């Protein structure tokens, strides 16, 4: 245990070392960094965290993080509202938004089916997805889940729940990463990318 | 640039990614971690940081971080007040305190002489050290600085400034680390540890 001569320092280090991936030494380094900042900056830092924790909401439609009841993405009129992309979490929304290749809406499940971690369909926003799609006005549901065992299980479960609804159900393409050397791609990925080959003229956009 | 759909999230991520060693992805992970904590914990976290920044002081005697005008270490009556250990920074005080091998006082320079970084003697708490030692009642000044070029320069400068004062001036021992294999120690360290060899009976405490 550390022998701090200042309770204030000790409390700050304890608080910072509660953050994931931050050990005692890093926490001390962060605390001393904070001490070098002017008071207004530290106040802004603390307010940003408190406001985020106390005021952020989950969008009533897609369950993405939002400042308002319905999030910015769901509210944008230029978005294609007939297209829903199902993702595991908020980070995935951000990752897809950053590609600037998608103009539809999202549906954030808030996790992935994982019996090992005790996460079943009831723990996720699956009922609300089925409801949303059943209400009509949706042409396609894209399942953008990680190509893992849990992701595949969730895709399979979703496909069962959405069966019979008049929509096109798709998953994002799995294949060799852009810029990857073919010889280093794993067999499963390479195999899938051959089976799911696309027309050359279609692939280049 | 990230396309956040929430200003609150964006502000939190920006604030967290201002911390040293925290990138955008880590900041997002930390923000989502904070969102999972209850409100009281996040309030405690923010208060710990704000209180530390706004209330912590530097000890008037040794310049260590302190909750009061004179720090806990300088105030402890059981400390040997005739012994002063000069260190570069607050982390070093903590490191030495954690050894539980030292019962004297400290003097925190607040840096080290480094012409390359534009840090000269005037930027450090050297005058106050000379004053403190000149006031008498001090038997020994230990220079516990890093065995680097800058550390050695600072030691040399301090020895000049403290010349003529009736004290014993020492530096911490440089030598082979406890638990290290002799054959892997660098030549300079091994050389010094031979030149500065200590009596076997003295070394074992």
Coordinates of N, CA, C and O in Angstrom, one line a residue, chain A residues 7-173:
Chain A
X7 N -4.0 13.4 1.9 CA -5.3 12.7 1.7 C -5.9 13.0 0.4 O -6.5 12.2 -0.3
X8 N -5.8 14.3 0.0 CA -6.4 14.8 -1.2 C -5.7 14.0 -2.4 O -6.4 13.6 -3.3
X9 N -4.4 13.9 -2.4 CA -3.7 13.1 -3.4 C -4.2 11.7 -3.4 O -4.4 11.1 -4.5
X10 N -4.2 11.1 -2.2 CA -4.6 9.7 -2.1 C -6.0 9.5 -2.7 O -6.2 8.5 -3.4
X11 N -7.0 10.4 -2.4 CA -8.3 10.2 -2.9 C -8.3 10.3 -4.4 O -9.0 9.5 -5.1
X12 N -7.6 11.3 -5.0 CA -7.5 11.4 -6.4 C -6.9 10.2 -7.1 O -7.4 9.7 -8.1
X13 N -5.8 9.7 -6.5 CA -5.2 8.5 -7.1 C -6.1 7.3 -7.0 O -6.3 6.5 -8.0
X14 N -6.8 7.2 -5.9 CA -7.8 6.0 -5.7 C -8.9 6.2 -6.8 O -9.3 5.2 -7.4
X15 N -9.4 7.4 -7.0 CA -10.5 7.6 -7.9 C -10.0 7.2 -9.4 O -10.7 6.5 -10.1
X16 N -8.8 7.7 -9.7 CA -8.3 7.5 -11.1 C -8.0 6.0 -11.3 O -8.1 5.5 -12.4
X17 N -7.5 5.4 -10.3 CA -7.1 4.0 -10.5 C -8.3 3.0 -10.5 O -8.1 1.8 -10.8
X18 N -9.5 3.6 -10.2 CA -10.7 2.8 -10.4 C -11.1 2.7 -11.9 O -11.9 1.8 -12.3
X19 N -10.5 3.5 -12.7 CA -10.8 3.4 -14.2 C -10.1 2.2 -14.8 O -9.1 1.8 -14.3
X20 N -10.8 1.5 -15.7 CA -10.3 0.3 -16.3 C -8.9 0.5 -17.0 O -8.8 1.5 -17.7
X21 N -8.0 -0.3 -16.7 CA -6.7 -0.2 -17.4 C -5.7 0.8 -16.8 O -4.7 1.1 -17.3
X22 N -6.2 1.4 -15.6 CA -5.3 2.4 -15.0 C -4.8 1.8 -13.7 O -5.6 1.6 -12.8
X23 N -3.5 1.6 -13.5 CA -2.9 1.1 -12.3 C -2.5 2.3 -11.4 O -2.8 3.4 -11.7
X24 N -1.9 1.9 -10.2 CA -1.6 3.0 -9.2 C -0.6 4.0 -9.8 O -0.7 5.2 -9.6
X25 N 0.4 3.5 -10.5 CA 1.5 4.4 -11.0 C 0.9 5.4 -12.0 O 1.2 6.5 -12.1
X26 N 0.1 4.8 -12.9 CA -0.5 5.6 -14.0 C -1.5 6.7 -13.3 O -1.5 7.8 -13.7
X27 N -2.2 6.2 -12.3 CA -3.1 7.1 -11.6 C -2.4 8.3 -11.0 O -2.8 9.4 -11.0
X28 N -1.2 8.0 -10.4 CA -0.4 9.1 -9.8 C 0.1 10.0 -10.9 O 0.0 11.2 -10.7
X29 N 0.5 9.5 -12.0 CA 0.9 10.3 -13.1 C -0.2 11.2 -13.6 O 0.0 12.4 -13.9
X30 N -1.4 10.6 -13.7 CA -2.6 11.4 -14.2 C -2.9 12.5 -13.2 O -3.2 13.6 -13.5
X31 N -2.9 12.2 -11.9 CA -3.2 13.1 -10.8 C -2.2 14.3 -10.9 O -2.6 15.5 -10.9
X32 N -0.9 14.0 -11.1 CA 0.1 15.1 -11.1 C -0.1 15.9 -12.4 O 0.2 17.1 -12.5
X33 N -0.5 15.2 -13.5 CA -0.8 16.0 -14.7 C -2.0 16.9 -14.5 O -1.9 18.1 -14.9
X34 N -3.0 16.5 -13.8 CA -4.2 17.3 -13.5 C -3.8 18.5 -12.7 O -4.3 19.6 -12.9
X35 N -2.8 18.3 -11.8 CA -2.4 19.4 -10.9 C -1.7 20.5 -11.7 O -1.7 21.7 -11.3
X36 N -1.1 20.1 -12.8 CA -0.4 21.1 -13.7 C -1.4 21.9 -14.6 O -1.0 22.9 -15.2
X37 N -2.7 21.4 -14.7 CA -3.6 22.2 -15.5 C -4.2 23.3 -14.7 O -4.3 23.3 -13.5
X38 N -4.7 24.3 -15.4 CA -5.4 25.4 -14.7 C -6.7 25.0 -14.1 O -7.3 24.0 -14.6
X39 N -7.2 25.7 -13.1 CA -8.5 25.3 -12.5 C -9.7 25.2 -13.4 O -10.5 24.3 -13.3
X40 N -9.8 26.1 -14.4 CA -10.9 26.1 -15.3 C -10.9 24.8 -16.1 O -11.9 24.2 -16.3
X41 N -9.7 24.4 -16.6 CA -9.6 23.2 -17.4 C -10.1 22.0 -16.6 O -10.8 21.1 -17.1
X42 N -9.7 21.9 -15.3 CA -10.0 20.8 -14.5 C -11.5 20.8 -14.2 O -12.2 19.7 -14.2
X43 N -12.1 22.0 -14.0 CA -13.5 22.1 -13.8 C -14.3 21.7 -15.1 O -15.3 20.9 -15.0
X44 N -13.8 22.0 -16.2 CA -14.4 21.6 -17.5 C -14.4 20.1 -17.7 O -15.3 19.5 -18.1
X45 N -13.2 19.5 -17.3 CA -13.0 18.1 -17.3 C -14.1 17.4 -16.5 O -14.8 16.5 -16.9
X46 N -14.2 17.8 -15.2 CA -15.1 17.2 -14.3 C -16.5 17.4 -14.7 O -17.3 16.4 -14.6
X47 N -16.9 18.6 -15.2 CA -18.2 18.8 -15.7 C -18.6 17.9 -16.9 O -19.7 17.4 -17.0
X48 N -17.6 17.8 -17.8 CA -17.9 17.0 -19.0 C -18.3 15.5 -18.5 O -19.2 14.9 -19.1
X49 N -17.6 15.0 -17.5 CA -17.8 13.7 -17.1 C -19.2 13.6 -16.3 O -20.0 12.7 -16.5
X50 N -19.4 14.6 -15.4 CA -20.6 14.6 -14.6 C -21.9 14.8 -15.5 O -22.9 14.1 -15.4
X51 N -21.8 15.7 -16.5 CA -22.9 16.0 -17.4 C -23.2 14.8 -18.2 O -24.4 14.4 -18.4
X52 N -22.1 14.1 -18.7 CA -22.3 12.9 -19.5 C -23.1 11.9 -18.7 O -24.1 11.3 -19.1
X53 N -22.5 11.6 -17.5 CA -23.2 10.5 -16.7 C -24.6 10.9 -16.3 O -25.5 10.0 -16.3
X54 N -24.9 12.1 -16.0 CA -26.2 12.5 -15.4 C -27.2 12.9 -16.5 O -28.4 12.8 -16.2
X55 N -26.8 13.3 -17.7 CA -27.8 13.8 -18.6 C -27.9 12.9 -19.9 O -28.9 13.1 -20.6
X56 N -27.0 12.1 -20.2 CA -27.1 11.3 -21.4 C -28.2 10.4 -21.4 O -28.5 9.8 -20.3
X57 N -28.9 10.1 -22.5 CA -30.1 9.2 -22.5 C -29.8 8.1 -23.6 O -28.9 8.2 -24.3
X58 N -30.7 7.2 -23.6 CA -30.7 6.2 -24.6 C -31.9 6.5 -25.6 O -33.0 6.8 -25.1
X59 N -31.6 6.6 -26.9 CA -32.6 6.9 -27.9 C -33.8 5.9 -27.7 O -33.6 4.7 -27.7
X60 N -35.0 6.5 -27.7 CA -36.2 5.6 -27.6 C -36.4 4.7 -28.8 O -37.0 3.7 -28.6
X61 N -35.9 5.1 -29.9 CA -36.0 4.3 -31.1 C -34.9 3.3 -31.3 O -35.2 2.1 -31.4
X62 N -33.7 3.7 -31.3 CA -32.6 2.8 -31.6 C -31.7 2.4 -30.4 O -30.8 1.6 -30.6
X63 N -31.9 3.0 -29.3 CA -31.1 2.7 -28.1 C -29.7 3.1 -28.1 O -28.8 2.7 -27.3
X64 N -29.3 4.0 -29.1 CA -28.0 4.6 -29.2 C -28.0 5.7 -28.1 O -29.0 6.2 -27.6
X65 N -26.7 6.1 -27.7 CA -26.6 7.2 -26.7 C -27.1 8.5 -27.4 O -26.8 8.7 -28.6
X66 N -27.7 9.3 -26.6 CA -28.4 10.5 -27.2 C -28.5 11.6 -26.2 O -28.6 11.3 -25.0
X67 N -28.5 12.8 -26.6 CA -28.7 14.0 -25.7 C -30.2 14.2 -25.6 O -30.7 14.9 -24.7
X68 N -31.0 13.7 -26.5 CA -32.5 13.9 -26.5 C -33.2 12.6 -26.6 O -32.6 11.5 -26.7
X69 N -34.5 12.6 -26.4 CA -35.3 11.4 -26.4 C -35.1 10.5 -27.6 O -35.0 9.3 -27.6
X70 N -35.0 11.2 -28.8 CA -34.8 10.5 -30.0 C -33.4 11.0 -30.5 O -33.2 12.2 -30.6
X71 N -32.5 10.1 -30.9 CA -31.1 10.5 -31.2 C -31.0 11.3 -32.5 O -31.9 11.3 -33.3
X72 N -29.8 11.9 -32.6 CA -29.5 12.8 -33.8 C -29.7 12.0 -35.1 O -30.2 12.5 -36.1
X73 N -29.2 10.7 -35.1 CA -29.3 9.9 -36.3 C -30.7 9.6 -36.6 O -31.1 9.7 -37.8
X74 N -31.5 9.1 -35.7 CA -32.9 8.8 -35.9 C -33.7 10.1 -36.4 O -34.7 9.9 -37.0
X75 N -33.2 11.2 -36.0 CA -34.0 12.5 -36.3 C -33.6 13.1 -37.6 O -34.3 13.9 -38.1
X76 N -32.5 12.7 -38.2 CA -32.0 13.3 -39.4 C -33.0 12.9 -40.6 O -33.1 11.8 -40.9
X77 N -33.6 13.9 -41.3 CA -34.5 13.6 -42.3 C -33.9 13.0 -43.6 O -34.5 12.2 -44.3
X78 N -32.6 13.3 -43.8 CA -31.9 12.8 -45.0 C -31.5 11.3 -44.9 O -31.0 10.7 -45.8
X79 N -31.7 10.7 -43.7 CA -31.4 9.3 -43.5 C -32.4 8.4 -44.2 O -33.6 8.7 -44.2
X80 N -32.0 7.2 -44.7 CA -32.9 6.2 -45.3 C -33.5 5.5 -44.1 O -32.9 4.6 -43.5
X81 N -34.8 5.8 -43.9 CA -35.5 5.2 -42.7 C -36.0 3.8 -43.0 O -36.5 3.1 -42.1
X82 N -35.8 3.3 -44.2 CA -36.3 1.9 -44.5 C -35.2 0.9 -44.3 O -35.3 -0.3 -44.6
X83 N -34.0 1.3 -43.8 CA -32.8 0.5 -43.6 C -32.4 0.5 -42.2 O -32.2 1.6 -41.6
X84 N -32.3 -0.6 -41.5 CA -31.9 -0.7 -40.1 C -30.7 -1.5 -40.0 O -30.7 -2.7 -40.4
X85 N -29.6 -1.0 -39.4 CA -28.4 -1.7 -39.1 C -28.3 -2.1 -37.7 O -28.3 -1.3 -36.8
X86 N -28.3 -3.4 -37.4 CA -28.3 -3.9 -36.0 C -26.9 -4.1 -35.5 O -26.1 -4.8 -36.2
X87 N -26.5 -3.4 -34.4 CA -25.2 -3.5 -33.9 C -25.2 -3.9 -32.4 O -26.2 -3.8 -31.8
X88 N -24.0 -4.3 -32.0 CA -23.9 -4.8 -30.6 C -23.9 -3.6 -29.6 O -24.6 -3.7 -28.6
X89 N -23.2 -2.6 -29.9 CA -23.0 -1.5 -28.9 C -22.8 -0.1 -29.6 O -22.7 0.0 -30.8
X90 N -22.6 0.9 -28.7 CA -22.4 2.3 -29.2 C -21.2 2.4 -30.0 O -21.1 3.2 -30.9
X91 N -20.1 1.7 -29.5 CA -18.8 1.8 -30.3 C -19.0 1.4 -31.7 O -18.4 2.0 -32.6
X92 N -19.8 0.4 -32.0 CA -20.0 -0.1 -33.3 C -20.8 1.0 -34.2 O -20.5 1.1 -35.4
X93 N -21.7 1.7 -33.6 CA -22.4 2.8 -34.3 C -21.4 3.8 -34.8 O -21.3 4.2 -35.9
X94 N -20.5 4.1 -33.8 CA -19.5 5.1 -34.1 C -18.5 4.6 -35.2 O -18.2 5.4 -36.1
X95 N -18.1 3.4 -35.1 CA -17.2 2.8 -36.1 C -17.9 2.9 -37.5 O -17.2 3.2 -38.5
X96 N -19.2 2.5 -37.6 CA -19.8 2.5 -38.9 C -20.1 3.9 -39.4 O -19.9 4.2 -40.6
X97 N -20.5 4.8 -38.5 CA -20.6 6.2 -38.9 C -19.3 6.8 -39.4 O -19.3 7.6 -40.4
X98 N -18.2 6.4 -38.8 CA -16.9 7.0 -39.3 C -16.5 6.5 -40.7 O -15.7 7.1 -41.3
X99 N -17.1 5.4 -41.2 CA -16.8 5.0 -42.5 C -17.5 5.9 -43.5 O -17.1 6.0 -44.7
X100 N -18.6 6.6 -43.1 CA -19.3 7.5 -44.0 C -19.9 6.8 -45.2 O -20.1 7.4 -46.3
X101 N -20.2 5.5 -45.0 CA -20.7 4.7 -46.1 C -22.1 4.2 -45.9 O -22.7 3.5 -46.7
X102 N -22.7 4.6 -44.8 CA -24.0 4.1 -44.4 C -25.0 5.3 -44.1 O -24.6 6.2 -43.3
X103 N -26.1 5.3 -44.7 CA -27.1 6.4 -44.5 C -28.4 5.9 -43.9 O -29.4 6.7 -43.9
X104 N -28.5 4.7 -43.4 CA -29.7 4.2 -42.8 C -29.7 4.5 -41.3 O -29.0 5.3 -40.8
X105 N -30.6 3.8 -40.6 CA -30.7 4.0 -39.1 C -30.1 2.8 -38.5 O -29.6 1.9 -39.1
X106 N -30.0 2.8 -37.1 CA -29.4 1.8 -36.4 C -30.3 1.1 -35.4 O -31.4 1.7 -35.1
X107 N -29.9 0.0 -34.8 CA -30.6 -0.6 -33.7 C -29.5 -1.2 -32.8 O -28.8 -2.1 -33.2
X108 N -29.3 -0.6 -31.6 CA -28.3 -1.0 -30.7 C -28.8 -2.1 -29.7 O -29.7 -1.8 -28.9
X109 N -28.3 -3.3 -29.8 CA -28.8 -4.4 -29.0 C -28.3 -4.3 -27.5 O -29.0 -4.7 -26.6
X110 N -27.2 -3.6 -27.3 CA -26.7 -3.5 -25.9 C -26.0 -4.7 -25.5 O -25.9 -4.9 -24.3
X111 N -25.5 -5.5 -26.4 CA -24.7 -6.7 -26.1 C -25.0 -7.7 -27.1 O -25.5 -7.5 -28.2
X112 N -24.6 -8.9 -26.8 CA -24.6 -10.0 -27.8 C -25.0 -11.3 -27.0 O -24.7 -11.4 -25.8
X113 N -25.7 -12.2 -27.6 CA -26.1 -13.4 -26.9 C -24.9 -14.2 -26.5 O -24.0 -14.6 -27.4
X114 N -24.7 -14.5 -25.3 CA -23.5 -15.2 -24.8 C -23.8 -16.0 -23.6 O -23.7 -15.5 -22.4
X115 N -24.2 -17.3 -23.8 CA -24.6 -18.1 -22.6 C -23.5 -18.2 -21.6 O -23.8 -18.3 -20.4
X116 N -22.2 -18.2 -22.1 CA -21.1 -18.3 -21.1 C -21.1 -17.1 -20.1 O -20.7 -17.3 -19.0
X117 N -21.5 -15.9 -20.6 CA -21.5 -14.8 -19.7 C -22.9 -14.6 -19.1 O -23.2 -13.5 -18.5
X118 N -23.8 -15.5 -19.4 CA -25.2 -15.4 -18.8 C -26.0 -14.3 -19.5 O -27.0 -13.8 -18.9
X119 N -25.7 -14.0 -20.7 CA -26.5 -13.0 -21.5 C -27.4 -13.7 -22.5 O -26.9 -14.3 -23.4
X120 N -28.7 -13.6 -22.3 CA -29.6 -14.2 -23.2 C -30.4 -13.2 -24.0 O -30.2 -12.0 -23.7
X121 N -31.3 -13.6 -24.9 CA -32.0 -12.7 -25.7 C -32.8 -11.6 -24.9 O -32.9 -10.5 -25.3
X122 N -33.3 -12.1 -23.7 CA -34.1 -11.1 -22.9 C -33.3 -9.9 -22.4 O -33.9 -8.9 -22.0
X123 N -32.0 -10.1 -22.3 CA -31.2 -9.0 -21.8 C -30.9 -8.0 -22.8 O -30.3 -6.9 -22.6
X124 N -31.2 -8.3 -24.1 CA -30.9 -7.4 -25.2 C -32.1 -6.7 -25.8 O -33.3 -7.2 -25.5
X125 N -31.9 -5.7 -26.6 CA -33.0 -4.9 -27.2 C -33.5 -5.7 -28.4 O -33.5 -5.1 -29.5
X126 N -33.9 -6.9 -28.2 CA -34.4 -7.7 -29.4 C -35.9 -7.5 -29.6 O -36.3 -7.4 -30.7
X127 N -36.6 -7.6 -28.5 CA -38.1 -7.4 -28.6 C -38.4 -6.1 -29.3 O -39.3 -6.0 -30.2
X128 N -37.7 -5.0 -28.9 CA -38.0 -3.7 -29.5 C -37.6 -3.7 -31.0 O -38.2 -2.9 -31.7
X129 N -36.6 -4.5 -31.3 CA -36.3 -4.5 -32.8 C -37.4 -5.2 -33.6 O -37.8 -4.7 -34.6
X130 N -37.9 -6.3 -33.0 CA -38.9 -7.1 -33.7 C -40.2 -6.2 -33.9 O -40.8 -6.1 -34.9
X131 N -40.5 -5.4 -32.8 CA -41.6 -4.5 -32.8 C -41.4 -3.4 -33.9 O -42.4 -3.1 -34.6
X132 N -40.2 -2.9 -33.9 CA -39.9 -1.8 -34.8 C -40.0 -2.3 -36.3 O -40.6 -1.6 -37.1
X133 N -39.5 -3.5 -36.5 CA -39.6 -4.0 -37.9 C -41.0 -4.4 -38.2 O -41.5 -4.2 -39.4
X134 N -41.7 -5.0 -37.3 CA -43.1 -5.4 -37.5 C -44.0 -4.2 -37.8 O -45.0 -4.4 -38.5
X135 N -43.7 -3.1 -37.3 CA -44.5 -1.9 -37.5 C -44.5 -1.5 -39.0 O -45.3 -0.6 -39.4
X136 N -43.7 -2.1 -39.8 CA -43.6 -1.9 -41.2 C -42.7 -0.8 -41.6 O -41.9 -0.3 -40.8
X137 N -42.7 -0.3 -42.8 CA -41.9 0.8 -43.3 C -40.4 0.4 -43.3 O -39.5 1.3 -43.3
X138 N -40.0 -0.9 -43.2 CA -38.6 -1.3 -43.2 C -38.4 -2.2 -44.4 O -39.2 -3.2 -44.5
X139 N -37.4 -1.9 -45.2 CA -37.1 -2.8 -46.3 C -36.1 -3.9 -46.0 O -36.1 -5.0 -46.5
X140 N -35.1 -3.4 -45.2 CA -33.9 -4.3 -45.0 C -33.4 -4.1 -43.6 O -33.3 -3.0 -43.0
X141 N -33.0 -5.3 -43.0 CA -32.3 -5.3 -41.7 C -30.9 -5.9 -41.9 O -30.8 -7.0 -42.4
X142 N -29.9 -5.0 -41.6 CA -28.5 -5.5 -41.8 C -28.0 -5.9 -40.4 O -28.0 -5.1 -39.5
X143 N -27.5 -7.1 -40.3 CA -26.9 -7.6 -39.0 C -25.4 -7.3 -39.0 O -24.7 -8.1 -39.7
X144 N -25.0 -6.3 -38.4 CA -23.5 -5.9 -38.4 C -22.9 -6.4 -37.1 O -22.5 -5.5 -36.2
X145 N -22.8 -7.7 -36.9 CA -22.3 -8.2 -35.6 C -20.9 -8.8 -35.9 O -20.6 -9.2 -37.0
X146 N -20.1 -8.9 -34.8 CA -18.8 -9.5 -35.0 C -18.8 -10.9 -35.5 O -19.7 -11.7 -35.1
X147 N -17.9 -11.3 -36.3 CA -17.9 -12.7 -36.9 C -17.3 -13.7 -35.8 O -16.3 -14.3 -36.1
X148 N -18.0 -13.7 -34.7 CA -17.5 -14.7 -33.6 C -18.6 -15.7 -33.4 O -19.7 -15.5 -34.0
X149 N -18.4 -16.6 -32.5 CA -19.4 -17.6 -32.2 C -20.7 -16.9 -31.7 O -21.8 -17.2 -32.1
X150 N -20.5 -15.9 -30.7 CA -21.6 -15.2 -30.1 C -22.3 -14.4 -31.2 O -23.6 -14.3 -31.2
X151 N -21.6 -13.8 -32.1 CA -22.2 -12.9 -33.1 C -23.0 -13.8 -34.0 O -24.1 -13.4 -34.4
X152 N -22.5 -15.0 -34.4 CA -23.2 -15.9 -35.3 C -24.5 -16.4 -34.6 O -25.5 -16.5 -35.3
X153 N -24.4 -16.7 -33.3 CA -25.5 -17.2 -32.6 C -26.6 -16.1 -32.6 O -27.8 -16.4 -32.8
X154 N -26.2 -14.9 -32.3 CA -27.1 -13.8 -32.3 C -27.8 -13.6 -33.6 O -29.0 -13.4 -33.7
X155 N -27.0 -13.6 -34.7 CA -27.6 -13.5 -36.1 C -28.6 -14.6 -36.3 O -29.7 -14.3 -36.8
X156 N -28.3 -15.8 -35.9 CA -29.2 -16.9 -36.1 C -30.5 -16.7 -35.3 O -31.6 -16.9 -35.9
X157 N -30.4 -16.3 -34.1 CA -31.5 -16.0 -33.2 C -32.4 -14.9 -33.8 O -33.6 -15.0 -33.9
X158 N -31.7 -13.8 -34.3 CA -32.5 -12.7 -34.9 C -33.2 -13.1 -36.2 O -34.3 -12.8 -36.4
X159 N -32.5 -14.0 -36.9 CA -33.2 -14.4 -38.2 C -34.4 -15.2 -37.9 O -35.4 -15.1 -38.6
X160 N -34.4 -16.0 -36.8 CA -35.6 -16.7 -36.4 C -36.7 -15.8 -35.9 O -37.9 -16.0 -36.3
X161 N -36.3 -14.8 -35.1 CA -37.3 -13.8 -34.6 C -37.9 -13.0 -35.7 O -39.1 -12.5 -35.6
X162 N -37.2 -12.7 -36.8 CA -37.6 -11.8 -37.8 C -38.3 -12.6 -39.0 O -38.7 -12.0 -40.0
X163 N -38.3 -13.9 -38.9 CA -38.8 -14.8 -39.9 C -40.3 -14.4 -40.3 O -41.1 -14.1 -39.4
X164 N -40.5 -14.4 -41.6 CA -41.9 -14.2 -42.0 C -42.2 -12.7 -42.2 O -43.2 -12.3 -42.8
X165 N -41.4 -11.8 -41.7 CA -41.6 -10.4 -41.9 C -41.1 -10.0 -43.3 O -40.1 -10.6 -43.8
X166 N -41.8 -9.1 -44.0 CA -41.5 -8.8 -45.4 C -40.3 -7.9 -45.5 O -40.4 -6.8 -46.0
X167 N -39.1 -8.4 -45.1 CA -37.9 -7.6 -45.2 C -36.8 -8.5 -45.8 O -36.9 -9.7 -45.8
X168 N -35.8 -7.8 -46.2 CA -34.5 -8.5 -46.7 C -33.6 -8.5 -45.5 O -33.4 -7.4 -44.9
X169 N -33.1 -9.7 -45.1 CA -32.2 -9.7 -43.9 C -30.8 -10.0 -44.4 O -30.6 -11.0 -45.1
X170 N -29.9 -9.1 -44.1 CA -28.5 -9.3 -44.6 C -27.5 -9.2 -43.4 O -27.8 -8.8 -42.3
X171 N -26.3 -9.7 -43.7 CA -25.2 -9.5 -42.8 C -24.1 -8.7 -43.5 O -24.0 -8.8 -44.7
X172 N -23.2 -8.1 -42.8 CA -22.1 -7.4 -43.4 C -21.2 -8.5 -44.0 O -21.1 -9.6 -43.5
X173 N -20.5 -8.1 -45.1 CA -19.6 -9.1 -45.8 C -18.4 -9.4 -44.9 O -17.8 -8.5 -44.3

